[in-house]
mmCIF file of C-alpha atoms in Angstrom:
data_model
loop_
_atom_site.group_PDB
_atom_site.id
_atom_site.type_symbol
_atom_site.label_atom_id
_atom_site.label_comp_id
_atom_site.label_asym_id
_atom_site.label_seq_id
_atom_site.Cartn_x
_atom_site.Cartn_y
_atom_site.Cartn_z
ATOM 1 C CA MET A 481 58.928 -79.744 302.004
ATOM 2 C CA LYS A 482 59.477 -83.526 301.871
ATOM 3 C CA LYS A 483 61.081 -84.899 305.023
ATOM 4 C CA ASN A 484 63.913 -87.408 304.889
ATOM 5 C CA LYS A 485 62.899 -90.893 305.937
ATOM 6 C CA GLN A 486 64.301 -92.181 309.206
ATOM 7 C CA ARG A 487 67.132 -94.666 308.698
ATOM 8 C CA GLY A 488 65.903 -98.239 308.960
ATOM 9 C CA LEU A 489 67.597 -101.462 310.029
ATOM 10 C CA PHE A 490 67.467 -103.009 306.542
ATOM 11 C CA ASP A 491 68.147 -99.922 304.393
ATOM 12 C CA GLU A 492 71.553 -101.200 303.280
ATOM 13 C CA GLN A 493 70.095 -104.574 302.276
ATOM 14 C CA PHE A 494 67.271 -102.924 300.330
ATOM 15 C CA ARG A 495 69.771 -100.743 298.457
ATOM 16 C CA LEU A 496 71.892 -103.781 297.551
ATOM 17 C CA GLU A 497 68.811 -105.615 296.304
ATOM 18 C CA LYS A 498 67.969 -102.607 294.143
ATOM 19 C CA LEU A 499 71.500 -102.640 292.690
ATOM 20 C CA GLU A 500 71.129 -106.346 291.962
ATOM 21 C CA SER A 501 67.843 -105.772 290.148
ATOM 22 C CA LYS A 502 69.596 -103.178 287.965
ATOM 23 C CA GLY A 503 72.185 -105.760 286.908
ATOM 24 C CA ASP A 504 75.309 -105.363 289.052
ATOM 25 C CA PRO A 505 78.071 -107.083 286.981
ATOM 26 C CA LEU A 506 80.184 -107.704 290.074
ATOM 27 C CA ILE A 507 77.600 -110.170 291.370
ATOM 28 C CA VAL A 508 78.077 -112.355 288.301
ATOM 29 C CA ILE A 509 81.869 -112.271 288.584
ATOM 30 C CA ASN A 510 81.765 -112.992 292.307
ATOM 31 C CA GLU A 511 79.420 -115.951 291.997
ATOM 32 C CA MET A 512 81.004 -117.597 288.966
ATOM 33 C CA LEU A 513 84.653 -117.475 290.048
ATOM 34 C CA ASP A 514 86.278 -119.897 292.475
ATOM 35 C CA TRP A 515 88.282 -117.372 294.469
ATOM 36 C CA GLU A 516 89.608 -119.987 296.887
ATOM 37 C CA LEU A 517 91.594 -121.365 293.961
ATOM 38 C CA PHE A 518 94.129 -118.586 294.560
ATOM 39 C CA ARG A 519 94.431 -118.831 298.357
ATOM 40 C CA PRO A 520 97.232 -121.454 298.570
ATOM 41 C CA LEU A 521 99.506 -119.431 296.283
ATOM 42 C CA LEU A 522 98.716 -116.141 298.038
ATOM 43 C CA LYS A 523 99.283 -117.745 301.420
ATOM 44 C CA LYS A 524 102.622 -119.132 300.269
ATOM 45 C CA VAL A 525 103.785 -115.715 299.056
ATOM 46 C CA PHE A 526 102.851 -113.852 302.219
ATOM 47 C CA LYS A 527 104.121 -116.562 304.514
ATOM 48 C CA LYS A 528 107.569 -115.789 303.107
ATOM 49 C CA GLN A 529 106.955 -112.028 303.138
ATOM 50 C CA ALA A 530 105.951 -112.130 306.812
ATOM 51 C CA LYS A 531 109.541 -113.031 307.695
ATOM 52 C CA GLY A 532 110.830 -109.867 306.007
ATOM 53 C CA PRO A 533 110.977 -106.322 307.383
ATOM 54 C CA GLY A 534 107.583 -105.382 305.958
ATOM 55 C CA GLY A 535 105.676 -108.017 307.858
ATOM 56 C CA ARG A 536 102.353 -109.440 306.804
ATOM 57 C CA PRO A 537 99.841 -106.996 305.278
ATOM 58 C CA PRO A 538 96.550 -106.793 307.160
ATOM 59 C CA GLY A 539 93.349 -108.199 305.726
ATOM 60 C CA ASP A 540 92.232 -111.465 304.209
ATOM 61 C CA TYR A 541 94.365 -112.592 301.251
ATOM 62 C CA ILE A 542 91.390 -113.227 298.991
ATOM 63 C CA MET A 543 89.768 -109.898 299.837
ATOM 64 C CA MET A 544 93.000 -108.048 299.066
ATOM 65 C CA PHE A 545 93.434 -109.988 295.825
ATOM 66 C CA LYS A 546 89.882 -109.089 294.812
ATOM 67 C CA ILE A 547 90.745 -105.427 295.410
ATOM 68 C CA LEU A 548 93.526 -105.737 292.816
ATOM 69 C CA ILE A 549 91.062 -107.274 290.359
ATOM 70 C CA LEU A 550 88.610 -104.427 290.986
ATOM 71 C CA GLN A 551 91.403 -101.931 290.388
ATOM 72 C CA ARG A 552 92.168 -103.377 286.981
ATOM 73 C CA LEU A 553 88.506 -103.764 286.075
ATOM 74 C CA TYR A 554 87.965 -100.024 286.588
ATOM 75 C CA ASN A 555 91.598 -98.830 286.219
ATOM 76 C CA LEU A 556 91.682 -97.053 289.564
ATOM 77 C CA SER A 557 94.693 -95.736 291.459
ATOM 78 C CA ASP A 558 95.316 -96.930 295.013
ATOM 79 C CA GLU A 559 93.900 -93.673 296.370
ATOM 80 C CA GLN A 560 90.824 -93.907 294.139
ATOM 81 C CA MET A 561 90.377 -97.550 295.107
ATOM 82 C CA GLU A 562 90.307 -96.744 298.818
ATOM 83 C CA TYR A 563 87.722 -94.026 298.211
ATOM 84 C CA GLN A 564 85.510 -96.172 295.982
ATOM 85 C CA ILE A 565 85.433 -99.060 298.452
ATOM 86 C CA ASN A 566 84.253 -96.637 301.129
ATOM 87 C CA ASP A 567 81.765 -95.012 298.767
ATOM 88 C CA ARG A 568 80.225 -97.889 296.790
ATOM 89 C CA LEU A 569 78.022 -100.554 298.312
ATOM 90 C CA SER A 570 78.554 -102.778 295.283
ATOM 91 C CA PHE A 571 82.322 -102.779 295.903
ATOM 92 C CA MET A 572 81.843 -103.596 299.586
ATOM 93 C CA ARG A 573 79.539 -106.493 298.742
ATOM 94 C CA PHE A 574 82.023 -107.815 296.159
ATOM 95 C CA LEU A 575 84.742 -107.775 298.825
ATOM 96 C CA GLY A 576 82.541 -109.252 301.548
ATOM 97 C CA LEU A 577 82.683 -106.093 303.672
ATOM 98 C CA ASN A 578 79.996 -104.496 305.801
ATOM 99 C CA ILE A 579 79.504 -100.780 306.345
ATOM 100 C CA SER A 580 81.082 -101.070 309.818
ATOM 101 C CA ASP A 581 84.194 -102.992 308.676
ATOM 102 C CA ASP A 582 87.623 -101.423 308.391
ATOM 103 C CA ILE A 583 88.566 -100.583 304.802
ATOM 104 C CA PRO A 584 92.148 -101.204 303.588
ATOM 105 C CA ASP A 585 93.844 -97.879 302.917
ATOM 106 C CA GLN A 586 95.858 -96.996 299.817
ATOM 107 C CA ASN A 587 99.168 -97.908 301.476
ATOM 108 C CA THR A 588 97.902 -101.375 302.349
ATOM 109 C CA ILE A 589 96.692 -101.896 298.783
ATOM 110 C CA TRP A 590 100.051 -100.755 297.384
ATOM 111 C CA LEU A 591 101.979 -103.015 299.761
ATOM 112 C CA PHE A 592 99.901 -106.076 298.896
ATOM 113 C CA ARG A 593 100.426 -105.592 295.156
ATOM 114 C CA GLU A 594 104.100 -104.737 295.641
ATOM 115 C CA ASN A 595 104.706 -107.943 297.592
ATOM 116 C CA LEU A 596 103.070 -109.997 294.851
ATOM 117 C CA THR A 597 105.099 -108.164 292.208
ATOM 118 C CA GLN A 598 108.461 -108.563 293.916
ATOM 119 C CA ALA A 599 107.737 -112.262 294.531
ATOM 120 C CA ASN A 600 106.979 -112.740 290.799
ATOM 121 C CA ALA A 601 103.634 -114.152 291.918
ATOM 122 C CA ILE A 602 101.288 -112.375 289.505
ATOM 123 C CA GLU A 603 102.350 -114.460 286.511
ATOM 124 C CA LYS A 604 101.934 -117.560 288.704
ATOM 125 C CA LEU A 605 98.385 -116.465 289.561
ATOM 126 C CA PHE A 606 97.693 -115.973 285.843
ATOM 127 C CA LYS A 607 99.012 -119.450 285.024
ATOM 128 C CA LYS A 608 97.079 -120.944 287.935
ATOM 129 C CA TYR A 609 93.842 -119.618 286.482
ATOM 130 C CA ASP A 610 94.846 -120.719 282.980
ATOM 131 C CA ARG A 611 95.319 -124.293 284.245
ATOM 132 C CA TYR A 612 91.932 -124.109 285.947
ATOM 133 C CA LEU A 613 90.275 -123.085 282.666
ATOM 134 C CA ASP A 614 92.106 -125.842 280.807
ATOM 135 C CA GLU A 615 91.231 -128.537 283.349
ATOM 136 C CA HIS A 616 87.558 -127.567 283.141
ATOM 137 C CA GLY A 617 87.482 -127.883 279.361
ATOM 138 C CA ILE A 618 87.109 -124.169 278.635
ATOM 139 C CA ILE A 619 90.129 -123.870 276.310
ATOM 140 C CA ALA A 620 89.107 -124.891 272.787
ATOM 141 C CA TYR A 621 92.517 -125.610 271.189
ATOM 142 C CA LYS A 622 91.278 -124.502 267.762
ATOM 143 C CA GLY A 623 94.313 -122.391 266.976
ATOM 144 C CA SER A 624 95.781 -119.224 268.494
ATOM 145 C CA ILE A 625 96.240 -115.551 267.622
ATOM 146 C CA VAL A 626 99.137 -113.286 268.604
ATOM 147 C CA ASP A 627 99.166 -109.512 268.834
ATOM 148 C CA ALA A 628 100.472 -106.656 270.974
ATOM 149 C CA SER A 629 99.084 -103.415 272.358
ATOM 150 C CA PHE A 630 100.678 -100.359 273.924
ATOM 151 C CA VAL A 631 100.406 -99.728 277.654
ATOM 152 C CA GLU A 632 100.962 -95.991 277.935
ATOM 153 C CA ALA A 633 103.060 -94.734 280.859
ATOM 154 C CA PRO A 634 103.236 -91.195 282.302
ATOM 155 C CA ARG A 635 105.516 -89.227 279.980
ATOM 156 C CA GLN A 636 108.826 -88.174 281.479
ATOM 157 C CA ARG A 637 110.098 -84.599 281.280
ATOM 158 C CA ASN A 638 113.749 -85.364 280.735
ATOM 159 C CA SER A 639 116.413 -83.350 278.995
ATOM 160 C CA LYS A 640 117.909 -84.581 275.726
ATOM 161 C CA GLU A 641 121.119 -85.498 277.547
ATOM 162 C CA GLU A 642 119.210 -87.470 280.195
ATOM 163 C CA ASN A 643 117.312 -89.432 277.544
ATOM 164 C CA GLU A 644 120.566 -90.286 275.774
ATOM 165 C CA GLN A 645 122.012 -91.648 279.014
ATOM 166 C CA ILE A 646 118.859 -93.682 279.695
ATOM 167 C CA LYS A 647 119.047 -95.269 276.227
ATOM 168 C CA LYS A 648 122.604 -96.357 277.027
ATOM 169 C CA GLY A 649 121.390 -97.956 280.254
ATOM 170 C CA GLU A 650 123.001 -95.264 282.390
ATOM 171 C CA VAL A 651 121.489 -93.268 285.257
ATOM 172 C CA PRO A 652 121.985 -89.467 285.059
ATOM 173 C CA ASP A 653 124.344 -88.227 287.768
ATOM 174 C CA ASP A 654 121.923 -85.748 289.357
ATOM 175 C CA TRP A 655 119.295 -88.505 289.685
ATOM 176 C CA GLN A 656 121.690 -90.617 291.733
ATOM 177 C CA ASP A 657 122.248 -87.672 294.057
ATOM 178 C CA ASN A 658 118.488 -87.111 294.431
ATOM 179 C CA PRO A 659 116.767 -90.383 295.468
ATOM 180 C CA HIS A 660 113.314 -88.758 295.576
ATOM 181 C CA LYS A 661 113.647 -87.606 291.966
ATOM 182 C CA TYR A 662 115.118 -90.939 290.857
ATOM 183 C CA CYS A 663 112.231 -92.982 292.273
ATOM 184 C CA GLN A 664 109.811 -90.928 290.156
ATOM 185 C CA LYS A 665 111.709 -91.601 286.929
ATOM 186 C CA ASP A 666 110.985 -94.591 284.698
ATOM 187 C CA THR A 667 114.255 -95.672 283.105
ATOM 188 C CA ASP A 668 112.729 -98.802 281.538
ATOM 189 C CA ALA A 669 109.913 -97.249 279.465
ATOM 190 C CA ARG A 670 110.709 -96.340 275.867
ATOM 191 C CA TRP A 671 109.373 -94.206 273.015
ATOM 192 C CA THR A 672 108.207 -95.555 269.662
ATOM 193 C CA LYS A 673 106.100 -94.372 266.747
ATOM 194 C CA LYS A 674 103.333 -96.327 265.023
ATOM 195 C CA ASN A 675 101.194 -95.005 262.181
ATOM 196 C CA GLY A 676 102.568 -91.525 262.828
ATOM 197 C CA ILE A 677 101.554 -91.569 266.513
ATOM 198 C CA ASN A 678 104.117 -91.429 269.331
ATOM 199 C CA HIS A 679 103.779 -93.909 272.187
ATOM 200 C CA TYR A 680 105.680 -94.018 275.466
ATOM 201 C CA GLY A 681 105.698 -96.896 277.898
ATOM 202 C CA TYR A 682 105.330 -100.621 277.448
ATOM 203 C CA LYS A 683 103.735 -103.330 275.326
ATOM 204 C CA ASN A 684 101.387 -106.134 276.282
ATOM 205 C CA HIS A 685 102.167 -109.038 273.932
ATOM 206 C CA ILE A 686 99.517 -111.766 274.096
ATOM 207 C CA LYS A 687 98.546 -115.106 272.620
ATOM 208 C CA VAL A 688 94.819 -115.870 272.709
ATOM 209 C CA ASP A 689 92.812 -119.015 272.119
ATOM 210 C CA ARG A 690 91.173 -118.382 268.746
ATOM 211 C CA LYS A 691 87.719 -119.743 269.587
ATOM 212 C CA THR A 692 87.252 -118.571 273.184
ATOM 213 C CA LYS A 693 89.352 -115.368 273.006
ATOM 214 C CA LEU A 694 90.973 -116.249 276.334
ATOM 215 C CA ILE A 695 94.544 -115.046 276.862
ATOM 216 C CA ARG A 696 96.838 -118.073 277.170
ATOM 217 C CA ALA A 697 100.216 -116.334 277.458
ATOM 218 C CA TYR A 698 101.626 -112.821 277.705
ATOM 219 C CA LYS A 699 104.930 -110.965 277.720
ATOM 220 C CA THR A 700 105.623 -107.392 278.850
ATOM 221 C CA THR A 701 108.280 -105.362 277.061
ATOM 222 C CA ASP A 702 109.088 -101.715 276.597
ATOM 223 C CA ALA A 703 107.204 -100.019 273.753
ATOM 224 C CA SER A 704 110.153 -100.053 271.342
ATOM 225 C CA ILE A 705 110.370 -103.854 271.083
ATOM 226 C CA HIS A 706 109.027 -105.208 267.788
ATOM 227 C CA ASP A 707 106.124 -107.641 268.063
ATOM 228 C CA SER A 708 107.965 -110.452 266.284
ATOM 229 C CA GLN A 709 110.899 -110.360 268.722
ATOM 230 C CA VAL A 710 108.942 -111.965 271.562
ATOM 231 C CA LEU A 711 106.868 -114.464 269.581
ATOM 232 C CA GLY A 712 108.983 -117.360 270.806
ATOM 233 C CA ASP A 713 108.198 -116.438 274.429
ATOM 234 C CA LEU A 714 104.461 -116.785 273.769
ATOM 235 C CA LEU A 715 104.617 -120.252 272.209
ATOM 236 C CA ASN A 716 104.725 -123.660 273.890
ATOM 237 C CA LYS A 717 104.305 -127.346 273.055
ATOM 238 C CA ASP A 718 100.501 -127.031 272.979
ATOM 239 C CA ASP A 719 100.782 -124.913 269.825
ATOM 240 C CA ALA A 720 102.285 -127.756 267.781
ATOM 241 C CA HIS A 721 100.101 -128.861 264.839
ATOM 242 C CA HIS A 722 97.670 -125.986 265.451
ATOM 243 C CA GLU A 723 97.144 -122.807 263.439
ATOM 244 C CA LEU A 724 98.731 -119.539 264.529
ATOM 245 C CA TYR A 725 97.314 -116.231 263.265
ATOM 246 C CA GLY A 726 98.985 -112.839 263.384
ATOM 247 C CA ASP A 727 99.214 -109.611 261.413
ATOM 248 C CA SER A 728 102.023 -108.759 259.003
ATOM 249 C CA ALA A 729 104.216 -107.510 261.871
ATOM 250 C CA TYR A 730 105.040 -111.186 262.434
ATOM 251 C CA SER A 731 105.886 -111.900 258.788
ATOM 252 C CA GLY A 732 109.418 -112.703 257.664
ATOM 253 C CA ASP A 733 111.794 -115.629 257.426
ATOM 254 C CA PRO A 734 112.787 -115.799 261.140
ATOM 255 C CA VAL A 735 109.145 -116.257 262.203
ATOM 256 C CA LYS A 736 108.494 -118.680 259.360
ATOM 257 C CA GLN A 737 111.460 -120.803 260.418
ATOM 258 C CA LEU A 738 110.415 -120.663 264.082
ATOM 259 C CA LEU A 739 106.924 -121.946 263.295
ATOM 260 C CA GLU A 740 108.254 -124.683 261.016
ATOM 261 C CA HIS A 741 110.699 -125.793 263.719
ATOM 262 C CA ARG A 742 107.857 -126.058 266.244
ATOM 263 C CA SER A 743 105.459 -127.748 263.796
ATOM 264 C CA ILE A 744 102.989 -124.847 264.010
ATOM 265 C CA ARG A 745 100.684 -124.184 261.060
ATOM 266 C CA ASN A 746 101.548 -120.717 259.760
ATOM 267 C CA ARG A 747 98.576 -118.381 259.275
ATOM 268 C CA ILE A 748 100.532 -115.132 259.592
ATOM 269 C CA HIS A 749 99.505 -112.341 257.209
ATOM 270 C CA GLU A 750 101.795 -111.893 254.235
ATOM 271 C CA LYS A 751 103.430 -108.514 253.755
ATOM 272 C CA GLY A 752 104.029 -106.542 250.589
ATOM 273 C CA TYR A 753 107.197 -104.562 249.952
ATOM 274 C CA ARG A 754 108.215 -101.661 247.732
ATOM 275 C CA GLY A 755 108.717 -103.125 244.290
ATOM 276 C CA ALA A 756 107.116 -106.407 245.379
ATOM 277 C CA PRO A 757 103.451 -105.741 246.217
ATOM 278 C CA LEU A 758 101.079 -108.501 247.231
ATOM 279 C CA SER A 759 99.415 -110.435 244.446
ATOM 280 C CA LYS A 760 95.637 -110.809 244.236
ATOM 281 C CA LYS A 761 95.983 -114.352 245.555
ATOM 282 C CA GLN A 762 98.010 -113.176 248.558
ATOM 283 C CA LYS A 763 95.513 -110.404 249.291
ATOM 284 C CA GLU A 764 92.668 -112.920 249.206
ATOM 285 C CA LYS A 765 94.553 -115.203 251.597
ATOM 286 C CA ASN A 766 95.074 -112.293 253.971
ATOM 287 C CA ARG A 767 91.389 -111.427 253.774
ATOM 288 C CA LEU A 768 90.411 -114.955 254.770
ATOM 289 C CA LYS A 769 92.951 -114.991 257.604
ATOM 290 C CA SER A 770 91.596 -111.665 258.882
ATOM 291 C CA LYS A 771 88.287 -113.292 259.822
ATOM 292 C CA SER A 772 90.112 -115.232 262.531
ATOM 293 C CA ARG A 773 92.925 -112.799 263.306
ATOM 294 C CA ALA A 774 90.513 -109.929 263.982
ATOM 295 C CA ARG A 775 89.187 -111.751 267.056
ATOM 296 C CA VAL A 776 92.231 -110.627 269.030
ATOM 297 C CA GLU A 777 91.140 -107.015 268.474
ATOM 298 C CA HIS A 778 88.053 -107.783 270.558
ATOM 299 C CA VAL A 779 90.348 -108.660 273.464
ATOM 300 C CA PHE A 780 92.243 -105.376 273.376
ATOM 301 C CA GLY A 781 88.996 -103.544 272.693
ATOM 302 C CA PHE A 782 87.502 -104.862 275.937
ATOM 303 C CA ILE A 783 90.661 -104.021 277.887
ATOM 304 C CA LYS A 784 90.848 -100.490 276.516
ATOM 305 C CA THR A 785 87.156 -99.566 276.670
ATOM 306 C CA SER A 786 85.497 -101.657 279.372
ATOM 307 C CA MET A 787 88.569 -101.829 281.622
ATOM 308 C CA LYS A 788 90.275 -98.593 280.495
ATOM 309 C CA GLY A 789 93.487 -100.576 280.670
ATOM 310 C CA SER A 790 95.600 -98.968 277.955
ATOM 311 C CA ASN A 791 97.666 -96.981 280.474
ATOM 312 C CA SER A 792 99.583 -97.589 283.684
ATOM 313 C CA ARG A 793 100.652 -95.442 286.634
ATOM 314 C CA ALA A 794 103.431 -97.827 287.681
ATOM 315 C CA ILE A 795 107.122 -97.003 287.313
ATOM 316 C CA GLY A 796 109.645 -99.521 285.986
ATOM 317 C CA HIS A 797 109.432 -102.737 283.999
ATOM 318 C CA LYS A 798 108.882 -105.090 286.935
ATOM 319 C CA ARG A 799 105.910 -103.187 288.337
ATOM 320 C CA ASN A 800 104.404 -102.683 284.891
ATOM 321 C CA ASP A 801 104.810 -106.394 284.233
ATOM 322 C CA GLY A 802 102.748 -106.962 287.370
ATOM 323 C CA ILE A 803 100.089 -104.510 286.187
ATOM 324 C CA VAL A 804 99.948 -106.134 282.735
ATOM 325 C CA GLY A 805 99.602 -109.559 284.350
ATOM 326 C CA LEU A 806 96.682 -108.342 286.479
ATOM 327 C CA ILE A 807 95.060 -106.729 283.426
ATOM 328 C CA ASN A 808 95.247 -109.994 281.482
ATOM 329 C CA LEU A 809 94.046 -112.071 284.433
ATOM 330 C CA THR A 810 91.106 -109.723 285.025
ATOM 331 C CA TYR A 811 90.193 -109.897 281.343
ATOM 332 C CA ASN A 812 90.196 -113.716 281.463
ATOM 333 C CA MET A 813 87.920 -113.677 284.509
ATOM 334 C CA CYS A 814 85.451 -111.415 282.714
ATOM 335 C CA ARG A 815 85.675 -113.456 279.526
ATOM 336 C CA PHE A 816 85.034 -116.675 281.464
ATOM 337 C CA THR A 817 81.775 -115.284 282.849
ATOM 338 C CA GLN A 818 80.750 -114.302 279.304
ATOM 339 C CA LEU A 819 81.520 -117.775 277.946
ATOM 340 C CA CYS A 820 79.470 -119.399 280.696
ATOM 341 C CA ARG A 821 76.448 -117.336 279.668
ATOM 342 C CA ILE A 822 76.738 -118.011 275.925
#
């Protein structure tokens, strides 16, 4: 019978070197990102939070922020995140932790993210990184693409009467009398149906740079909101005189007028109607537009498959907005490392 080798002084280092030789993707992300870029904003948020009843969360700000990025990269719950940090050497190395260091528990992770969410800091972190990419010449400014994707939420087991009250913006009486039950209910998520499939939760509306496929802007809504309703929130002065691509969900006179008013070159797919189908010329135009518009599908494809980010465990619009912001920021970080290697 083969005996186990005696533990050596450098066993941990040898194992990490073996992981590196196998191509640990976290090494690339860690080395190519300027994490200190985010420290001033994080410090500002928690300097204010320290004066509140919750106090300052333990741990280095950057390390805790990197935990949130890891969570979104692998779509892990707080409990799973705590376990994986303890279990995986690659996670510990990414966070700058040694085997003997204290590991943040799930409550600490939740509190850190909650403080960022309540301070509306996650969108600021996203914009901070967007400015960094722009200042370093990464953004191409060769047109943009808009699209939206569902972020599925845990489905609620409500009665028909409760759902009717929620739609009216009311809180069912028995929920108000039972705080524990109420805190587990999402009154902001909504149902919708697309292509015969029911969806419950929220939507991640994004605008991406056409050439680089980096997300430039995002908006979180409940799942029932039509894509075209939030287009104006995704646009800014940088879009003027550039092309904007989108599928036929964005077609119609209101969008056409919006783009004309903002001097944006309209490349939205045309839509056929009953009794007024698309002509051959219109179909050909749509086909040509699809070559550019389809690039946004790669973004959602990466989020859904590589990041498993098409669902959320959070309850309520504000917390899901924070999750969506972290998803989009994490995607941009991964995309940046890809662009640097092209």
